[in-house]
Amino acid sequence: MTGRAQFIPALTKPYTYFSFYKEWKEKEGFWIRFIAILAVSGLLHALSFFAAFPSFKTISFVEAAKLSGTEQELLRFLISLAGGVWGIIVPFLILQAGTLFLYAFFRDIGYKALFYVMSVVYVLFLIGLAFELPFQFAIGAEEVVQPLGFGFAGVLFFKYGFWQELLNLINVFTLWGSVVIYFALRQLSFKAKSYCLAVTIGGSVFWIILYSIYAALVSGQLV
């Protein structure tokens, strides 16, 4: 049986979609959609870097350069271009890390199927980034709070550090992604439901904490 890789049904009806997915011997259309993911990721990251340029201008060596208006526009373009390139690279890093993590627990599913699951989840990351863009353009900041999550609580009750990053990552898209992963694992694996649930929750908590520590260390505000 031949099926078509589709991200929207996989996101909106994961339990039903992946029940059909496991029966398909041939999956058509994945690479076209994956290339589209790379293109959209590159565009959104380029726009994010473009919007954040006012914060880049406050860096000491940029201020010391005393750039003219034309030079600043050129720098903004180059930064946006670098952001676009990074936006094409970052999906490979995220998808590879997530796929290898799941593969350690679900070898019965196979690497290709798990990579597809992570690609579906990455679409949610892009949607979340799109929701943040208007706030970036409004305030010109490199990092903004995810409006559909608990990031605002982090700003109100904690200093900029580990806890703010952690709360900011607890949002609609992270939870939605965890639900998609759980239903995909349930349908594609022969392992018990409790095992799938434990790996999904444990993996989500692990990556949220790991990224929160990393982001806080980079900003020099772990505590």
mmCIF file of C-alpha atoms in Angstrom:
data_model
loop_
_atom_site.group_PDB
_atom_site.id
_atom_site.type_symbol
_atom_site.label_atom_id
_atom_site.label_comp_id
_atom_site.label_asym_id
_atom_site.label_seq_id
_atom_site.Cartn_x
_atom_site.Cartn_y
_atom_site.Cartn_z
ATOM 1 C CA MET A 1 0.000 0.000 0.000
ATOM 2 C CA THR A 2 1.248 3.449 -0.936
ATOM 3 C CA GLY A 3 0.528 6.562 1.125
ATOM 4 C CA ARG A 4 1.439 10.219 0.995
ATOM 5 C CA ALA A 5 3.414 12.033 3.655
ATOM 6 C CA GLN A 6 1.203 14.824 4.989
ATOM 7 C CA PHE A 7 2.076 17.097 7.875
ATOM 8 C CA ILE A 8 -1.320 18.671 8.580
ATOM 9 C CA PRO A 9 -3.210 15.392 9.191
ATOM 10 C CA ALA A 10 -0.229 14.141 11.204
ATOM 11 C CA LEU A 11 -0.511 17.218 13.437
ATOM 12 C CA THR A 12 -4.283 17.416 13.761
ATOM 13 C CA LYS A 13 -5.162 13.697 13.911
ATOM 14 C CA PRO A 14 -1.917 11.940 14.853
ATOM 15 C CA TYR A 15 -3.507 8.785 16.273
ATOM 16 C CA THR A 16 -5.528 8.132 13.124
ATOM 17 C CA TYR A 17 -2.856 9.290 10.687
ATOM 18 C CA PHE A 18 -0.051 7.133 12.065
ATOM 19 C CA SER A 19 -2.339 4.099 12.207
ATOM 20 C CA PHE A 20 -2.448 4.334 8.402
ATOM 21 C CA TYR A 21 1.192 5.381 8.121
ATOM 22 C CA LYS A 22 2.476 2.106 9.574
ATOM 23 C CA GLU A 23 0.597 0.153 6.886
ATOM 24 C CA TRP A 24 2.169 2.053 4.000
ATOM 25 C CA LYS A 25 5.085 0.350 2.309
ATOM 26 C CA GLU A 26 5.722 3.393 0.147
ATOM 27 C CA LYS A 27 5.544 6.989 1.413
ATOM 28 C CA GLU A 28 5.382 9.594 -1.312
ATOM 29 C CA GLY A 29 6.015 13.305 -1.103
ATOM 30 C CA PHE A 30 8.175 13.456 2.027
ATOM 31 C CA TRP A 31 11.281 15.012 0.490
ATOM 32 C CA ILE A 32 9.313 17.740 -1.261
ATOM 33 C CA ARG A 33 7.724 18.644 2.063
ATOM 34 C CA PHE A 34 11.060 18.411 3.849
ATOM 35 C CA ILE A 35 12.606 20.863 1.378
ATOM 36 C CA ALA A 36 9.630 23.143 2.046
ATOM 37 C CA ILE A 37 10.378 22.874 5.780
ATOM 38 C CA LEU A 38 13.978 23.940 5.152
ATOM 39 C CA ALA A 39 12.847 26.881 3.013
ATOM 40 C CA VAL A 40 10.290 28.084 5.564
ATOM 41 C CA SER A 41 12.765 27.596 8.408
ATOM 42 C CA GLY A 42 15.378 29.636 6.546
ATOM 43 C CA LEU A 43 12.877 32.409 5.806
ATOM 44 C CA LEU A 44 11.541 32.631 9.369
ATOM 45 C CA HIS A 45 15.036 32.682 10.878
ATOM 46 C CA ALA A 46 16.111 35.354 8.381
ATOM 47 C CA LEU A 47 13.116 37.476 9.387
ATOM 48 C CA SER A 48 13.884 36.829 13.054
ATOM 49 C CA PHE A 49 17.465 38.064 12.655
ATOM 50 C CA PHE A 50 16.227 41.041 10.619
ATOM 51 C CA ALA A 51 13.745 41.977 13.352
ATOM 52 C CA ALA A 52 16.404 41.599 16.052
ATOM 53 C CA PHE A 53 18.883 43.964 14.370
ATOM 54 C CA PRO A 54 18.256 46.833 16.855
ATOM 55 C CA SER A 55 19.596 44.588 19.620
ATOM 56 C CA PHE A 56 22.656 43.703 17.526
ATOM 57 C CA LYS A 57 23.433 47.412 17.093
ATOM 58 C CA THR A 58 24.009 47.721 20.839
ATOM 59 C CA ILE A 59 26.933 45.265 20.759
ATOM 60 C CA SER A 60 30.090 47.119 21.770
ATOM 61 C CA PHE A 61 32.166 46.539 18.630
ATOM 62 C CA VAL A 62 29.231 47.522 16.398
ATOM 63 C CA GLU A 63 28.756 50.761 18.315
ATOM 64 C CA ALA A 64 32.503 51.413 18.184
ATOM 65 C CA ALA A 65 32.499 51.033 14.392
ATOM 66 C CA LYS A 66 30.166 54.061 14.069
ATOM 67 C CA LEU A 67 28.567 52.754 10.894
ATOM 68 C CA SER A 68 26.725 55.036 8.518
ATOM 69 C CA GLY A 69 23.077 54.467 7.672
ATOM 70 C CA THR A 70 23.965 52.626 4.460
ATOM 71 C CA GLU A 71 26.523 50.468 6.255
ATOM 72 C CA GLN A 72 23.980 49.607 8.928
ATOM 73 C CA GLU A 73 21.493 48.493 6.290
ATOM 74 C CA LEU A 74 24.178 46.348 4.658
ATOM 75 C CA LEU A 75 25.041 44.828 8.027
ATOM 76 C CA ARG A 76 21.365 44.148 8.668
ATOM 77 C CA PHE A 77 21.108 42.377 5.324
ATOM 78 C CA LEU A 78 24.199 40.255 6.030
ATOM 79 C CA ILE A 79 22.917 39.331 9.501
ATOM 80 C CA SER A 80 19.559 38.354 8.003
ATOM 81 C CA LEU A 81 21.340 36.277 5.365
ATOM 82 C CA ALA A 82 23.347 34.515 8.076
ATOM 83 C CA GLY A 83 20.095 33.897 9.943
ATOM 84 C CA GLY A 84 18.588 32.339 6.838
ATOM 85 C CA VAL A 85 21.551 29.990 6.432
ATOM 86 C CA TRP A 86 21.338 29.072 10.115
ATOM 87 C CA GLY A 87 17.623 28.437 9.661
ATOM 88 C CA ILE A 88 18.446 25.817 7.034
ATOM 89 C CA ILE A 89 21.128 24.172 9.180
ATOM 90 C CA VAL A 90 19.243 24.055 12.489
ATOM 91 C CA PRO A 91 16.518 21.609 11.335
ATOM 92 C CA PHE A 92 19.169 18.989 10.596
ATOM 93 C CA LEU A 93 20.647 19.415 14.080
ATOM 94 C CA ILE A 94 17.303 19.299 15.888
ATOM 95 C CA LEU A 95 15.854 16.463 13.825
ATOM 96 C CA GLN A 96 19.014 14.376 14.064
ATOM 97 C CA ALA A 97 19.259 14.807 17.839
ATOM 98 C CA GLY A 98 15.569 14.075 18.395
ATOM 99 C CA THR A 99 15.547 11.087 16.058
ATOM 100 C CA LEU A 100 18.634 9.481 17.601
ATOM 101 C CA PHE A 101 17.168 9.979 21.078
ATOM 102 C CA LEU A 102 13.941 8.198 20.134
ATOM 103 C CA TYR A 103 15.809 5.528 18.172
ATOM 104 C CA ALA A 104 17.645 4.530 21.341
ATOM 105 C CA PHE A 105 14.273 3.493 22.805
ATOM 106 C CA PHE A 106 12.339 2.470 19.683
ATOM 107 C CA ARG A 107 14.586 0.540 17.333
ATOM 108 C CA ASP A 108 11.529 -1.444 16.270
ATOM 109 C CA ILE A 109 10.118 1.650 14.556
ATOM 110 C CA GLY A 110 13.228 2.398 12.528
ATOM 111 C CA TYR A 111 15.251 5.547 11.914
ATOM 112 C CA LYS A 112 13.345 6.748 8.825
ATOM 113 C CA ALA A 113 9.930 6.638 10.477
ATOM 114 C CA LEU A 114 11.236 8.410 13.590
ATOM 115 C CA PHE A 115 12.878 11.075 11.418
ATOM 116 C CA TYR A 116 9.507 11.654 9.783
ATOM 117 C CA VAL A 117 7.822 11.979 13.192
ATOM 118 C CA MET A 118 10.400 14.561 14.266
ATOM 119 C CA SER A 119 9.924 16.437 10.983
ATOM 120 C CA VAL A 120 6.216 16.723 11.755
ATOM 121 C CA VAL A 121 7.020 18.052 15.230
ATOM 122 C CA TYR A 122 9.498 20.574 13.776
ATOM 123 C CA VAL A 123 6.608 22.126 11.855
ATOM 124 C CA LEU A 124 5.165 23.090 15.250
ATOM 125 C CA PHE A 125 8.462 24.770 16.130
ATOM 126 C CA LEU A 126 8.163 26.859 12.967
ATOM 127 C CA ILE A 127 4.579 27.817 13.795
ATOM 128 C CA GLY A 128 5.742 28.895 17.254
ATOM 129 C CA LEU A 129 8.532 30.978 15.711
ATOM 130 C CA ALA A 130 6.002 32.643 13.418
ATOM 131 C CA PHE A 131 3.909 33.611 16.459
ATOM 132 C CA GLU A 132 6.970 35.260 18.029
ATOM 133 C CA LEU A 133 7.939 37.328 14.977
ATOM 134 C CA PRO A 134 5.424 40.181 15.467
ATOM 135 C CA PHE A 135 6.761 40.707 18.994
ATOM 136 C CA GLN A 136 10.334 40.729 17.692
ATOM 137 C CA PHE A 137 9.497 43.360 15.097
ATOM 138 C CA ALA A 138 7.660 45.408 17.724
ATOM 139 C CA ILE A 139 10.499 45.557 20.255
ATOM 140 C CA GLY A 140 13.551 44.648 18.156
ATOM 141 C CA ALA A 141 14.744 42.012 20.617
ATOM 142 C CA GLU A 142 16.782 38.925 19.813
ATOM 143 C CA GLU A 143 14.722 36.794 22.197
ATOM 144 C CA VAL A 144 11.050 37.255 23.029
ATOM 145 C CA VAL A 145 8.570 35.440 25.223
ATOM 146 C CA GLN A 146 6.417 32.831 23.502
ATOM 147 C CA PRO A 147 2.912 34.368 23.704
ATOM 148 C CA LEU A 148 1.169 30.980 23.906
ATOM 149 C CA GLY A 149 2.951 29.659 26.963
ATOM 150 C CA PHE A 150 4.173 30.339 30.474
ATOM 151 C CA GLY A 151 7.044 32.610 29.472
ATOM 152 C CA PHE A 152 5.266 35.686 30.819
ATOM 153 C CA ALA A 153 5.124 34.026 34.239
ATOM 154 C CA GLY A 154 8.877 33.571 34.027
ATOM 155 C CA VAL A 155 9.346 37.274 33.320
ATOM 156 C CA LEU A 156 7.036 38.300 36.159
ATOM 157 C CA PHE A 157 8.242 35.951 38.881
ATOM 158 C CA PHE A 158 11.850 35.120 37.982
ATOM 159 C CA LYS A 159 14.926 36.912 36.767
ATOM 160 C CA TYR A 160 16.187 36.282 33.241
ATOM 161 C CA GLY A 161 17.733 32.876 33.763
ATOM 162 C CA PHE A 162 17.094 29.173 33.846
ATOM 163 C CA TRP A 163 13.526 29.351 35.154
ATOM 164 C CA GLN A 164 12.405 31.883 32.574
ATOM 165 C CA GLU A 165 13.801 29.784 29.753
ATOM 166 C CA LEU A 166 12.177 26.672 31.176
ATOM 167 C CA LEU A 167 8.750 28.291 31.559
ATOM 168 C CA ASN A 168 9.011 29.830 28.103
ATOM 169 C CA LEU A 169 9.475 26.352 26.635
ATOM 170 C CA ILE A 170 6.302 25.106 28.301
ATOM 171 C CA ASN A 171 3.879 26.315 25.663
ATOM 172 C CA VAL A 172 1.119 25.135 23.357
ATOM 173 C CA PHE A 173 3.529 23.981 20.660
ATOM 174 C CA THR A 174 5.771 21.979 22.985
ATOM 175 C CA LEU A 175 2.787 20.217 24.533
ATOM 176 C CA TRP A 176 1.208 19.649 21.138
ATOM 177 C CA GLY A 177 4.468 18.184 19.855
ATOM 178 C CA SER A 178 4.639 15.808 22.812
ATOM 179 C CA VAL A 179 1.097 14.612 22.082
ATOM 180 C CA VAL A 180 1.994 13.980 18.427
ATOM 181 C CA ILE A 181 5.106 12.023 19.421
ATOM 182 C CA TYR A 182 3.175 9.923 21.932
ATOM 183 C CA PHE A 183 0.430 8.929 19.490
ATOM 184 C CA ALA A 184 2.992 8.260 16.755
ATOM 185 C CA LEU A 185 5.001 5.984 19.052
ATOM 186 C CA ARG A 186 1.859 4.172 20.171
ATOM 187 C CA GLN A 187 0.848 3.409 16.607
ATOM 188 C CA LEU A 188 4.275 2.638 15.149
ATOM 189 C CA SER A 189 5.786 0.629 18.014
ATOM 190 C CA PHE A 190 4.930 -2.739 19.519
ATOM 191 C CA LYS A 191 5.965 -1.517 22.958
ATOM 192 C CA ALA A 192 3.475 -0.899 25.767
ATOM 193 C CA LYS A 193 1.480 2.332 26.008
ATOM 194 C CA SER A 194 3.032 3.078 29.401
ATOM 195 C CA TYR A 195 6.514 2.746 27.890
ATOM 196 C CA CYS A 196 5.635 5.132 25.047
ATOM 197 C CA LEU A 197 4.193 7.619 27.535
ATOM 198 C CA ALA A 198 7.221 7.408 29.837
ATOM 199 C CA VAL A 199 9.689 7.991 26.994
ATOM 200 C CA THR A 200 7.611 10.866 25.607
ATOM 201 C CA ILE A 201 7.319 12.670 28.944
ATOM 202 C CA GLY A 202 10.874 11.870 29.997
ATOM 203 C CA GLY A 203 12.278 12.972 26.652
ATOM 204 C CA SER A 204 10.311 16.225 26.645
ATOM 205 C CA VAL A 205 11.434 17.084 30.178
ATOM 206 C CA PHE A 206 15.040 16.160 29.345
ATOM 207 C CA TRP A 207 15.256 18.390 26.261
ATOM 208 C CA ILE A 208 13.439 21.298 27.934
ATOM 209 C CA ILE A 209 15.806 21.242 30.915
ATOM 210 C CA LEU A 210 18.880 20.767 28.710
ATOM 211 C CA TYR A 211 18.016 23.700 26.454
ATOM 212 C CA SER A 212 17.075 25.881 29.430
ATOM 213 C CA ILE A 213 20.490 25.257 30.982
ATOM 214 C CA TYR A 214 22.233 25.957 27.672
ATOM 215 C CA ALA A 215 20.309 29.184 27.006
ATOM 216 C CA ALA A 216 20.872 30.412 30.556
ATOM 217 C CA LEU A 217 24.608 29.671 30.361
ATOM 218 C CA VAL A 218 24.918 31.485 27.035
ATOM 219 C CA SER A 219 23.233 34.558 28.507
ATOM 220 C CA GLY A 220 25.307 34.277 31.681
ATOM 221 C CA GLN A 221 22.151 34.061 33.785
ATOM 222 C CA LEU A 222 21.877 30.481 34.980
ATOM 223 C CA VAL A 223 20.494 31.560 38.353
#
